[in-house]
PDB file of N, CA and C in Angstrom:
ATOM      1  N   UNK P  21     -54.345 -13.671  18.485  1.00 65.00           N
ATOM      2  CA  UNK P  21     -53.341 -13.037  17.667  1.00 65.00           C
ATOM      3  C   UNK P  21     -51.989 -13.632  18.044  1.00 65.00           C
ATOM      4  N   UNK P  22     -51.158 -13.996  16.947  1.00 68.00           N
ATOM      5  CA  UNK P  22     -50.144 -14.747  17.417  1.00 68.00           C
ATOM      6  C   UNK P  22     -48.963 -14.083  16.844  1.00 68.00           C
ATOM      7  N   UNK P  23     -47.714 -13.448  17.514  1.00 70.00           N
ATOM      8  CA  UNK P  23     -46.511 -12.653  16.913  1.00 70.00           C
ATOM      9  C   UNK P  23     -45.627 -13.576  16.797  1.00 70.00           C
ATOM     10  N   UNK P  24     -44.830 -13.858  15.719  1.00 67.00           N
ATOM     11  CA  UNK P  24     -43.517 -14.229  15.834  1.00 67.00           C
ATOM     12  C   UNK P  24     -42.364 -13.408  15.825  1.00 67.00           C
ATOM     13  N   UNK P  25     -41.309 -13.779  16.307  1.00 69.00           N
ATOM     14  CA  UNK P  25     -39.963 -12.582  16.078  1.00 69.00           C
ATOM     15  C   UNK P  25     -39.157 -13.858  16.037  1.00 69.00           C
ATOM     16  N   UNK P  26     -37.623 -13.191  14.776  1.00 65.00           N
ATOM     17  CA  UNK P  26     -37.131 -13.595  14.371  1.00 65.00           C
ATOM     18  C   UNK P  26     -35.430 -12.923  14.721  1.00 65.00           C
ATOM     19  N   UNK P  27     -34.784 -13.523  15.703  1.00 65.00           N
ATOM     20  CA  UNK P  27     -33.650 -12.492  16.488  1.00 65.00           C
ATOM     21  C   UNK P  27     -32.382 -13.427  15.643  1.00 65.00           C
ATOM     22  N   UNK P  28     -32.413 -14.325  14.970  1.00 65.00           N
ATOM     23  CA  UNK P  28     -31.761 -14.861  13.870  1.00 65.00           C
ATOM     24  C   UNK P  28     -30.960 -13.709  13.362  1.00 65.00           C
ATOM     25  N   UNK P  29     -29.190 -13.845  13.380  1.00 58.00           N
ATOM     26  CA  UNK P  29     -28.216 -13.041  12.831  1.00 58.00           C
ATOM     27  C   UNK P  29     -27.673 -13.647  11.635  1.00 58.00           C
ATOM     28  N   UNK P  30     -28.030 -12.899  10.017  1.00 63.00           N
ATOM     29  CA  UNK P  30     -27.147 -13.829   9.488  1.00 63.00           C
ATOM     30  C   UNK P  30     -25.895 -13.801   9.388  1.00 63.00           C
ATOM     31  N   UNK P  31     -25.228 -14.796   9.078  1.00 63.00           N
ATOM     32  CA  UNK P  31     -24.014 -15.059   9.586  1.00 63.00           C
ATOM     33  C   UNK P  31     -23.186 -13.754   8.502  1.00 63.00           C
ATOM     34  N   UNK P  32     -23.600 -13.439   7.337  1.00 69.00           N
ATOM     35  CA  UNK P  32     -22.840 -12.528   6.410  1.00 69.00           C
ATOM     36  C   UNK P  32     -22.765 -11.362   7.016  1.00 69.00           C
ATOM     37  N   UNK P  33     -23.778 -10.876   7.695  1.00 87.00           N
ATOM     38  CA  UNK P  33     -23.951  -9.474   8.076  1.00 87.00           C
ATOM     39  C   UNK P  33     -22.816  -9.492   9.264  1.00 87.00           C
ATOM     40  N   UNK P  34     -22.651 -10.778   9.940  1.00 85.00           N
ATOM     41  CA  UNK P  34     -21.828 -11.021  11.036  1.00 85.00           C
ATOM     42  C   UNK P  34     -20.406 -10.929  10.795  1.00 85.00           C
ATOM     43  N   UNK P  35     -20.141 -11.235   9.533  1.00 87.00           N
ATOM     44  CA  UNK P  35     -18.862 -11.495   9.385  1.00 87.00           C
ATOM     45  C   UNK P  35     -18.200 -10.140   8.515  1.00 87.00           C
ATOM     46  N   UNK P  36     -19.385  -9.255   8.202  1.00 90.00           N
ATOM     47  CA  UNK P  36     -19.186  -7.588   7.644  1.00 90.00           C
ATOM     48  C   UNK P  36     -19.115  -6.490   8.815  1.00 90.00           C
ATOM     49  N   UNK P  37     -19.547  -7.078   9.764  1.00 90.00           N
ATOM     50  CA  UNK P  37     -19.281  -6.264  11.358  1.00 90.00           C
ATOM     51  C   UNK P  37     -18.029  -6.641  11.502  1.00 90.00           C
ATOM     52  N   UNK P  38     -17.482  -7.934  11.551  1.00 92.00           N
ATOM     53  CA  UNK P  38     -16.186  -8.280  12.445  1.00 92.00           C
ATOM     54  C   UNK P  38     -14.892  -7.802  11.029  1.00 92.00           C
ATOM     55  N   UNK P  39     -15.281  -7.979   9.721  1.00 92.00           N
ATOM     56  CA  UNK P  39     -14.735  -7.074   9.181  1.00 92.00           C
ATOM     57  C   UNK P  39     -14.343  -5.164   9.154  1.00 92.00           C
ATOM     58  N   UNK P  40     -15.697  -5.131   9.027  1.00 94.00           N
ATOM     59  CA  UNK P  40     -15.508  -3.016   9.454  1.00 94.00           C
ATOM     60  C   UNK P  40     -14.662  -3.036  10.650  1.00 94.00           C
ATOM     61  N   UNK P  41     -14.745  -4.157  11.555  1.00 95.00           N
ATOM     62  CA  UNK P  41     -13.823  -3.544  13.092  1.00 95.00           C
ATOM     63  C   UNK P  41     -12.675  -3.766  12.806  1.00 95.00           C
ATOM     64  N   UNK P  42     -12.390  -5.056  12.167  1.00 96.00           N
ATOM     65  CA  UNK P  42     -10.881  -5.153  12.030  1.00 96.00           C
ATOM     66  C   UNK P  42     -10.099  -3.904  11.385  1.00 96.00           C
ATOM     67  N   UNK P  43     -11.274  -3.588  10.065  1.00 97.00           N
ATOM     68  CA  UNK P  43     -10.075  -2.645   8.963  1.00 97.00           C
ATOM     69  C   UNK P  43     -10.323  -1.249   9.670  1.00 97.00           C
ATOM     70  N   UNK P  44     -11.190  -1.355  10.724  1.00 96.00           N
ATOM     71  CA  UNK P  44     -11.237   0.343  11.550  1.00 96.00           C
ATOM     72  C   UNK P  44      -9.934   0.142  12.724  1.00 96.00           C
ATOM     73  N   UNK P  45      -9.689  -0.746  13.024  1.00 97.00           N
ATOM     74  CA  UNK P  45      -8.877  -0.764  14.072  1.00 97.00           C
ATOM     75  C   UNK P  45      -7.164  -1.036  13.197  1.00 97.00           C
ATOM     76  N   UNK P  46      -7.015  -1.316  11.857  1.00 97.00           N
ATOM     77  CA  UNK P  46      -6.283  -1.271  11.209  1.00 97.00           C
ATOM     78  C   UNK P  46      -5.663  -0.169  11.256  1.00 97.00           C
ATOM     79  N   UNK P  47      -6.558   0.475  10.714  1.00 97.00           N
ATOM     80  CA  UNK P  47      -6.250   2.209   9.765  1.00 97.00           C
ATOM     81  C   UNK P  47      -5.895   3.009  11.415  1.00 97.00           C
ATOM     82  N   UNK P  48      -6.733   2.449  12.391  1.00 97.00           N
ATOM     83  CA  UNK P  48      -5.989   3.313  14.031  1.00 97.00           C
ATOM     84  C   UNK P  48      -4.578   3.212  13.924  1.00 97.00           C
ATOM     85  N   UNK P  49      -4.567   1.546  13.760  1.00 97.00           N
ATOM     86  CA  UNK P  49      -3.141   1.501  13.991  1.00 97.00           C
ATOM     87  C   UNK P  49      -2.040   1.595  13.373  1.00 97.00           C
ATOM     88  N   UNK P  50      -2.348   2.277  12.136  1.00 97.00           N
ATOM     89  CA  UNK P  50      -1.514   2.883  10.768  1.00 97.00           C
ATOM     90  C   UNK P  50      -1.403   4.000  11.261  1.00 97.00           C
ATOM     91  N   UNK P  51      -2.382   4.789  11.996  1.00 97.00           N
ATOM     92  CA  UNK P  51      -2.053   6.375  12.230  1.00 97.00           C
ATOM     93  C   UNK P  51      -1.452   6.274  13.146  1.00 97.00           C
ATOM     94  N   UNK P  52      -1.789   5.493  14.319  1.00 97.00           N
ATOM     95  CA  UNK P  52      -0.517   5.923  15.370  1.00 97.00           C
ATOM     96  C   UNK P  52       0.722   5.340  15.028  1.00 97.00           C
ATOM     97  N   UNK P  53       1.199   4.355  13.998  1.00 98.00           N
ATOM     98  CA  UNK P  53       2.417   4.293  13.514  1.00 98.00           C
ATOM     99  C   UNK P  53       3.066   5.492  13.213  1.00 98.00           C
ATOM    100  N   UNK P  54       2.437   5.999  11.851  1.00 97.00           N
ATOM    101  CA  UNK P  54       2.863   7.415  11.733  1.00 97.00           C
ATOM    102  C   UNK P  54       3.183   8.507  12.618  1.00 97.00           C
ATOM    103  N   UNK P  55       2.066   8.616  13.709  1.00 98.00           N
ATOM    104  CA  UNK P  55       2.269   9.784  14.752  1.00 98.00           C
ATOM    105  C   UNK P  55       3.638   9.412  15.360  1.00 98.00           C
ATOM    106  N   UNK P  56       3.875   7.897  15.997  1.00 98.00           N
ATOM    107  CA  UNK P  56       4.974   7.946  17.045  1.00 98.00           C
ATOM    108  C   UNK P  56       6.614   7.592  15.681  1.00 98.00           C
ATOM    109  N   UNK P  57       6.523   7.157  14.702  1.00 98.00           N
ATOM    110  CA  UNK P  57       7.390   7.990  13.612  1.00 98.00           C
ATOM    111  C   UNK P  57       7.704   9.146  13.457  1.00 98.00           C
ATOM    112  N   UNK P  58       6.688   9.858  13.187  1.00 97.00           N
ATOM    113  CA  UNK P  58       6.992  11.557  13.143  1.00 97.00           C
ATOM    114  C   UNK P  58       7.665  12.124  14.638  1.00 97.00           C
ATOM    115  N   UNK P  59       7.063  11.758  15.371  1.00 98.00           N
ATOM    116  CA  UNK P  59       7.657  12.516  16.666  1.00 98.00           C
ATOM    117  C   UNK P  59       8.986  11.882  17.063  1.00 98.00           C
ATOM    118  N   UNK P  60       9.086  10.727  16.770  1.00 97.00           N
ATOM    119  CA  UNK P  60      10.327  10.192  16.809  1.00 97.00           C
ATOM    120  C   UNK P  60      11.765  10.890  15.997  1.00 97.00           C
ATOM    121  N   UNK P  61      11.037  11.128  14.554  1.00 97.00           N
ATOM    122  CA  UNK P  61      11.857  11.537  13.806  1.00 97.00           C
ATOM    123  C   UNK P  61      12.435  13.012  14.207  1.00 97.00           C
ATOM    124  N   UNK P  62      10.953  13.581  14.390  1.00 97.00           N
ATOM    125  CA  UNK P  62      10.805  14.985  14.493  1.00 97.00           C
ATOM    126  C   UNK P  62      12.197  15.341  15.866  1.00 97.00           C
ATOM    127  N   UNK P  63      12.311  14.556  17.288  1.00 97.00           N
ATOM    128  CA  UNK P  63      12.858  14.622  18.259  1.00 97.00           C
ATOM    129  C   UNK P  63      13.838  14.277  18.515  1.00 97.00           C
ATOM    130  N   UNK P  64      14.682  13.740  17.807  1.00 97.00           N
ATOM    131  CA  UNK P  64      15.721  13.206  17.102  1.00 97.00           C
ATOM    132  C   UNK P  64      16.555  14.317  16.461  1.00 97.00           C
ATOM    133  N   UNK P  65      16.019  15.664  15.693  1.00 97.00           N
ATOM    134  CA  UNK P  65      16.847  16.711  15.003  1.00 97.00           C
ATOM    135  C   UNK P  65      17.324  17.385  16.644  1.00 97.00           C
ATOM    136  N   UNK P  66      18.572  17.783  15.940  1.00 96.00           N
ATOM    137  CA  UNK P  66      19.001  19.363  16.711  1.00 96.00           C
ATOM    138  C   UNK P  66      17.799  20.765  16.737  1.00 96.00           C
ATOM    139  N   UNK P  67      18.201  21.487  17.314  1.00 95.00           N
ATOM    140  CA  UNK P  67      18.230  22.584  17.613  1.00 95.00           C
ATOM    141  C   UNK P  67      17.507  23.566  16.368  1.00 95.00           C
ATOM    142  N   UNK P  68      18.772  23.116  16.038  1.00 97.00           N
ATOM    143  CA  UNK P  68      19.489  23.793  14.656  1.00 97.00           C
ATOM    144  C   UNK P  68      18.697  23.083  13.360  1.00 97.00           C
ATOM    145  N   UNK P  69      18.537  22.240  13.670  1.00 97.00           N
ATOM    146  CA  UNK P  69      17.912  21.380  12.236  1.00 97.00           C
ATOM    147  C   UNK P  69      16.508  21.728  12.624  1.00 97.00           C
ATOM    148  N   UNK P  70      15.752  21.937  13.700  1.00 97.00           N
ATOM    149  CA  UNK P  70      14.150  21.862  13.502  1.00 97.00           C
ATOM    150  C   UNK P  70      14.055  23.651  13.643  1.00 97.00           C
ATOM    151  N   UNK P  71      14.626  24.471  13.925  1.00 97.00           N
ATOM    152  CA  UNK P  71      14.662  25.879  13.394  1.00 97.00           C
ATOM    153  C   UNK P  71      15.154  26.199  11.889  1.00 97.00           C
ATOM    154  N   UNK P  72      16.126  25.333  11.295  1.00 97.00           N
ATOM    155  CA  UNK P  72      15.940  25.257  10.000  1.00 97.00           C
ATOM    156  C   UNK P  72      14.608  24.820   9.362  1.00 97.00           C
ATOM    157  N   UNK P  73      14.175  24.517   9.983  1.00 96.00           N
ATOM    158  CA  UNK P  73      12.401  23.617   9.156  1.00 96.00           C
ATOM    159  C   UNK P  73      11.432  24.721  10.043  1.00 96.00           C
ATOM    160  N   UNK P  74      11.266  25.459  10.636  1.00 96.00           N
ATOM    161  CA  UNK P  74      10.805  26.561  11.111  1.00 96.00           C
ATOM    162  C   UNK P  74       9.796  25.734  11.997  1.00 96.00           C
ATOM    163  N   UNK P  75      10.279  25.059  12.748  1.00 97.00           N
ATOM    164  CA  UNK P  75       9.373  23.701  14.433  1.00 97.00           C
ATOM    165  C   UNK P  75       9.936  24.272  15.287  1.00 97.00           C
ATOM    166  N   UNK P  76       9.655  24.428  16.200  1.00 96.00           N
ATOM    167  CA  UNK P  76       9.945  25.269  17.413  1.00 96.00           C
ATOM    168  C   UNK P  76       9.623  23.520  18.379  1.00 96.00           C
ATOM    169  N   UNK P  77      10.781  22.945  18.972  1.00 96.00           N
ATOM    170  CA  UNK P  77      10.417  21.519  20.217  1.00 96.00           C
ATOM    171  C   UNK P  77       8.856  21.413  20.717  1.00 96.00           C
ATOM    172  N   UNK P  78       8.042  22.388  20.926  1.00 96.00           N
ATOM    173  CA  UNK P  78       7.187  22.033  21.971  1.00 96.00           C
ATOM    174  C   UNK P  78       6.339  21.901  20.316  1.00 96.00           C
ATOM    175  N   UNK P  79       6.158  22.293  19.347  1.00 97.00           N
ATOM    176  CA  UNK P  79       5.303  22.121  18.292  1.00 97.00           C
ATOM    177  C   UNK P  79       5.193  19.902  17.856  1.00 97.00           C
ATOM    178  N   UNK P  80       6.259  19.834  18.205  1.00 97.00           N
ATOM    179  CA  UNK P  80       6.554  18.260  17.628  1.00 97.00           C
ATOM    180  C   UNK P  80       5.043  17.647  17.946  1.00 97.00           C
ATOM    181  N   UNK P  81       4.289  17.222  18.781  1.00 97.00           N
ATOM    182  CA  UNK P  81       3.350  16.498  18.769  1.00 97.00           C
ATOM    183  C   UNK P  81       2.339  17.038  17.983  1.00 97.00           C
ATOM    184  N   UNK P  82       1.977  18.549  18.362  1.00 97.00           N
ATOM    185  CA  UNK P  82       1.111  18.720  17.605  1.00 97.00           C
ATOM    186  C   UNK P  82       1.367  18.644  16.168  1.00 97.00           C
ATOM    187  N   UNK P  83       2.309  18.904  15.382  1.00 97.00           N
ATOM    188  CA  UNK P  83       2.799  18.855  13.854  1.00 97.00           C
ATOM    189  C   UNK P  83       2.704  16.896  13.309  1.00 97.00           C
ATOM    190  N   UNK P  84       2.662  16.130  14.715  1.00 97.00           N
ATOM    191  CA  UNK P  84       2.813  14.949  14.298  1.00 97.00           C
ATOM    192  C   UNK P  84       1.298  14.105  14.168  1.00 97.00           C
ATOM    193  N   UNK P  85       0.513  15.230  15.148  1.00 97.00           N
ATOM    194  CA  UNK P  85      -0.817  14.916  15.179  1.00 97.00           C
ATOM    195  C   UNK P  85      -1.520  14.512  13.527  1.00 97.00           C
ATOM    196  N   UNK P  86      -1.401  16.180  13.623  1.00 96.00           N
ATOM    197  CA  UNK P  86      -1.461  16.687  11.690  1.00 96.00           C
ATOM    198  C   UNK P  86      -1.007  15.287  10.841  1.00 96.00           C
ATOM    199  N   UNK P  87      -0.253  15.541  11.141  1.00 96.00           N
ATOM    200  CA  UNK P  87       0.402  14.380  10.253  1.00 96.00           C
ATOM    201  C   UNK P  87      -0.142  12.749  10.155  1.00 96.00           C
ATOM    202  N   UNK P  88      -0.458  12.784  11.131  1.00 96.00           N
ATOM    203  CA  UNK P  88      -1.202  11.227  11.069  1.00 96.00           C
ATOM    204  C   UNK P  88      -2.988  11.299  11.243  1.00 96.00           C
ATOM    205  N   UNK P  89      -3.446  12.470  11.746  1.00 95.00           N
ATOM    206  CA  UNK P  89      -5.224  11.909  11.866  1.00 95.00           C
ATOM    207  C   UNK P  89      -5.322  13.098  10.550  1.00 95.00           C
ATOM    208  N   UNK P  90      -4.336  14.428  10.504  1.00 93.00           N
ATOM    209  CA  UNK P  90      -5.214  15.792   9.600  1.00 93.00           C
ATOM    210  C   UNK P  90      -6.101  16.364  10.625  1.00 93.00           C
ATOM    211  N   UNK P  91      -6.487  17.404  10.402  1.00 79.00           N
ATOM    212  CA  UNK P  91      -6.189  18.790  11.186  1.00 79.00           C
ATOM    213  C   UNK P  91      -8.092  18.761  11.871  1.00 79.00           C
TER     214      UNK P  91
END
């Protein structure tokens, strides 16, 4: 009885892996744009300006979380 195996990658399937990683590691790095934007922005108001928007300081990351992955 004689088996062959065939561990042959084709090269398309290869180049649809190194694609999905790129545009997954893309879209990471679109959200943490956003997150360290928002908190930037967010930390940046007064007092007075993020109690006008009803944010209390220690809320900023988490509100920026939201904001870039969703809840």
């Amino acid at each position: 009885m004689t088996t062959v195996s065939d561990f042959s990658v084709p090269i398309h399937s290869l180049r649809a892996v190194f694609a999905d990683r790129f545009n997954t590691l893309r879209d990471q790095m679109a959200k943490r744009s956003v997150y360290r934007a928002t908190v930037s922005e967010l930390t940046f108001l007064s007092g007075r300006e993020l109690a006008d928007l009803g944010i209390h300081r220690s809320a900023i990351k988490s509100i920026a979380f939201e904001a870039a992955y969703g809840k």
